[in-house]
Coordinates of C-alpha atoms and ligand atoms in Angstrom, one line a residue:
M1 CA 143.7 -10.9 68.9
T2 CA 145.9 -13.6 69.3
A3 CA 145.9 -16.4 68.0
A4 CA 144.9 -18.3 71.2
E5 CA 142.1 -15.7 71.0
R6 CA 141.2 -17.1 67.5
Q7 CA 141.4 -20.3 68.7
T8 CA 138.8 -20.3 71.7
I9 CA 136.4 -18.4 68.2
N10 CA 136.3 -21.6 66.4
Q11 CA 136.1 -24.3 69.1
I12 CA 133.1 -22.3 70.2
S13 CA 131.7 -21.9 66.9
R14 CA 131.8 -25.6 66.4
K15 CA 130.2 -26.2 69.4
I16 CA 127.5 -24.0 68.7
K17 CA 127.0 -25.0 65.4
H18 CA 126.8 -28.3 67.0
D19 CA 123.9 -27.4 69.5
S20 CA 122.2 -26.0 67.2
T21 CA 122.0 -27.9 64.6
N22 CA 118.5 -28.9 65.4
E23 CA 116.6 -25.5 65.7
S24 CA 113.7 -25.0 63.3
S25 CA 112.7 -22.1 64.9
G26 CA 114.4 -19.5 63.2
H27 CA 116.9 -19.7 65.3
D28 CA 119.1 -22.1 64.7
W29 CA 122.9 -22.0 63.8
W30 CA 122.6 -20.1 60.2
H31 CA 120.9 -17.2 62.4
I32 CA 123.7 -17.2 64.5
Y33 CA 126.3 -17.6 61.5
R34 CA 124.4 -14.7 59.5
V35 CA 124.6 -11.8 63.5
W36 CA 128.5 -13.6 63.6
Q37 CA 129.2 -12.8 60.2
T38 CA 127.6 -8.7 60.5
A39 CA 128.9 -7.8 63.3
I40 CA 132.7 -8.8 62.2
K41 CA 131.7 -6.7 59.4
I42 CA 130.0 -3.3 61.9
A43 CA 132.7 -4.0 64.6
K44 CA 136.2 -3.1 61.9
E45 CA 133.9 -0.2 61.0
E46 CA 133.5 0.7 63.8
K47 CA 136.8 -0.3 65.6
A48 CA 134.8 -2.6 68.6
D49 CA 136.9 -5.4 70.1
L50 CA 136.5 -8.5 67.5
F51 CA 137.0 -11.4 70.6
I52 CA 134.3 -10.2 72.9
T53 CA 131.6 -9.1 69.8
E54 CA 132.8 -12.0 68.0
L55 CA 132.0 -14.2 70.8
A56 CA 128.5 -12.7 72.3
A57 CA 127.4 -12.8 68.3
L58 CA 128.1 -16.2 68.8
L59 CA 126.9 -17.1 72.3
H60 CA 123.8 -14.5 71.7
D61 CA 120.9 -17.1 71.3
V62 CA 122.4 -20.0 73.1
A63 CA 119.8 -20.6 75.4
D64 CA 116.3 -18.2 73.6
W65 CA 114.0 -17.3 76.2
K66 CA 111.5 -17.1 74.0
F67 CA 111.6 -20.9 73.7
H68 CA 112.1 -21.4 77.9
N69 CA 109.1 -19.9 79.9
G70 CA 110.5 -16.7 79.9
D71 CA 113.0 -17.5 82.1
E72 CA 115.4 -15.3 80.9
S73 CA 118.8 -16.4 83.5
I74 CA 119.3 -19.6 80.9
G75 CA 121.0 -18.0 78.4
P76 CA 123.1 -16.4 80.3
T77 CA 124.0 -18.6 82.8
T78 CA 124.2 -20.9 79.9
A79 CA 126.7 -19.2 77.9
K80 CA 129.2 -18.5 81.0
R81 CA 129.8 -22.3 81.7
I82 CA 130.6 -22.9 77.9
L83 CA 133.0 -19.9 78.0
V84 CA 134.6 -21.3 81.6
S85 CA 135.2 -24.3 79.8
Y86 CA 136.8 -22.9 76.9
A87 CA 138.7 -21.0 79.6
V88 CA 138.1 -17.5 78.9
S89 CA 139.5 -14.9 80.9
S90 CA 136.4 -14.2 83.5
D91 CA 137.0 -10.2 82.4
S92 CA 135.8 -11.2 79.1
I93 CA 132.8 -13.8 80.8
E94 CA 131.8 -10.9 82.4
R95 CA 131.5 -8.3 79.6
I96 CA 129.8 -11.0 77.2
V97 CA 127.5 -12.7 79.3
D98 CA 126.9 -9.0 80.6
I99 CA 125.8 -8.3 77.1
I100 CA 123.7 -11.6 76.2
T101 CA 121.6 -10.3 79.0
N102 CA 120.5 -6.9 78.1
L103 CA 120.6 -8.2 74.0
S104 CA 117.0 -9.1 73.8
F105 CA 114.2 -7.1 71.6
K106 CA 111.1 -7.7 73.9
G107 CA 108.5 -5.8 72.7
A108 CA 107.9 -2.0 71.0
L109 CA 107.9 0.2 74.8
V110 CA 110.8 -2.3 76.9
P111 CA 113.8 0.5 77.1
N112 CA 117.0 -0.9 75.7
T113 CA 120.1 -1.4 78.2
I114 CA 123.1 -2.1 76.0
T115 CA 125.6 0.1 77.2
S116 CA 129.4 -1.6 75.4
L117 CA 130.2 -0.4 72.0
E118 CA 130.5 -4.7 71.5
G119 CA 127.2 -4.3 72.4
K120 CA 125.9 -2.1 70.3
V121 CA 127.5 -4.2 67.7
V122 CA 126.1 -7.1 67.6
Q123 CA 122.0 -6.0 68.9
D124 CA 122.3 -3.9 65.4
A125 CA 123.9 -7.5 63.5
D126 CA 121.2 -9.6 65.1
R127 CA 118.4 -6.5 64.2
L128 CA 119.7 -6.5 61.0
D129 CA 119.0 -10.4 60.7
A130 CA 115.4 -9.2 61.5
I131 CA 115.2 -7.2 58.8
G132 CA 115.3 -6.9 54.4
A133 CA 115.0 -11.1 52.6
I134 CA 116.1 -13.5 55.6
G135 CA 114.0 -11.3 58.4
I136 CA 110.4 -11.5 56.0
A137 CA 111.3 -15.8 55.7
R138 CA 112.0 -15.7 59.2
T139 CA 109.0 -13.7 60.5
F140 CA 107.0 -16.0 58.6
A141 CA 108.9 -19.8 59.6
Y142 CA 108.4 -18.1 63.1
G143 CA 104.9 -17.8 62.6
G144 CA 104.3 -20.7 61.6
F145 CA 106.0 -22.6 64.5
A146 CA 103.8 -20.5 66.6
G147 CA 100.7 -20.9 64.7
H148 CA 100.1 -17.5 63.5
A149 CA 98.0 -16.2 60.5
L150 CA 99.7 -14.8 57.8
H151 CA 98.3 -11.9 58.1
I152 CA 94.5 -11.1 58.9
P153 CA 92.8 -7.9 57.1
G154 CA 91.9 -5.3 59.8
Q155 CA 93.7 -6.7 63.0
K156 CA 95.3 -3.9 64.6
P157 CA 99.4 -4.1 65.1
V158 CA 99.8 -4.1 69.4
M159 CA 102.6 -2.0 71.0
H160 CA 103.6 -4.4 73.2
Q161 CA 104.4 -3.1 77.1
S162 CA 106.0 -5.4 78.0
K163 CA 107.8 -9.0 77.3
K164 CA 105.1 -11.5 78.2
D165 CA 102.2 -9.8 76.3
Y166 CA 105.7 -9.8 73.5
F167 CA 105.4 -13.7 73.8
L168 CA 102.3 -13.7 74.1
S169 CA 101.2 -12.4 71.2
Q170 CA 98.8 -13.9 68.8
G171 CA 99.2 -11.1 65.5
S172 CA 99.3 -12.5 62.7
S173 CA 103.0 -12.4 60.4
I174 CA 102.4 -9.4 58.9
N175 CA 100.6 -7.4 62.2
H176 CA 104.7 -8.3 63.6
F177 CA 105.5 -6.2 60.7
Y178 CA 104.4 -3.0 62.3
E179 CA 104.7 -4.5 65.8
K180 CA 108.7 -5.0 65.5
L181 CA 110.5 -5.1 61.8
L182 CA 109.7 -1.5 61.0
L183 CA 110.4 0.2 63.4
L184 CA 114.4 -1.4 64.2
K185 CA 115.6 1.3 61.1
D186 CA 115.6 3.6 63.8
R187 CA 116.7 1.6 66.8
M188 CA 120.0 0.9 65.5
N189 CA 123.1 2.2 67.6
T190 CA 125.1 2.2 64.8
N191 CA 126.8 4.2 61.5
A192 CA 127.4 1.0 59.8
G193 CA 124.9 -0.6 61.6
K194 CA 121.7 2.6 60.0
R195 CA 123.1 2.5 56.8
L196 CA 122.8 -2.0 56.9
A197 CA 119.1 -1.1 58.0
R198 CA 117.9 1.9 55.3
A199 CA 118.8 -0.7 53.0
R200 CA 117.2 -3.4 55.0
H201 CA 114.2 -1.6 55.4
R202 CA 113.1 -0.1 51.7
F203 CA 113.1 -4.0 50.8
L204 CA 110.7 -4.2 53.5
E205 CA 108.2 -1.3 52.8
K206 CA 108.4 -2.5 48.7
Y207 CA 107.4 -6.4 50.1
L208 CA 104.4 -5.2 52.0
Q209 CA 103.3 -2.6 49.3
Q210 CA 103.9 -6.0 46.9
F211 CA 102.7 -8.6 49.2
Y212 CA 98.8 -6.2 49.8
N213 CA 98.9 -5.8 45.7
E214 CA 98.9 -9.8 45.1
W215 CA 96.5 -10.4 49.0
D216 CA 93.6 -8.6 47.0
G217 CA 94.2 -9.5 43.4
R218 CA 95.3 -6.1 42.0
C219 CA 98.9 -7.9 40.3
Ligands
NI1 NI1 119.2 -13.7 67.8

């Protein structure tokens, strides 16, 4: 990567940090920071282009669709505007915007449309942040934001058929483990991502076991 490219990444990271400081739903700056750092780790191992990977990671949630009434074009449009303002080449912009457009998890049965290596890396990094200790914390933080119960014994998880069903779900936070978190291990794209996901998945299973034991007063 050239010094100018490194400078562009630093400038855009400062902008995103500034703009996302007031997010409280789990899509705050620190989510973006973690995805960025994990994406760098995976990209190095998978030999993906770091400039494209890092910018796509930094911009991947720039206007998350869940918080804009389902309008998915806002994220890619905003990302493009930022990249143009920092004089990123049109070829790179096209690659980064393509990743952001196709990245989001929108339900268990909605097919994945990511094709580039860099997109696969960023998607793995984003998914890794949804599992393990951080993933658990984010699930309950989002559940609180959306007014969902922690756990409703007997409520069955729902495999969402569309983006809309997923968005409108009123299931408990514990059900979200079965509707999303526990599915992610088998949806990783890269070998590095798969390895990291296995460890975080084991932690989820251990957590659920303890949760149910405590729920029923068994320990
Ligand atoms: Ni994200």
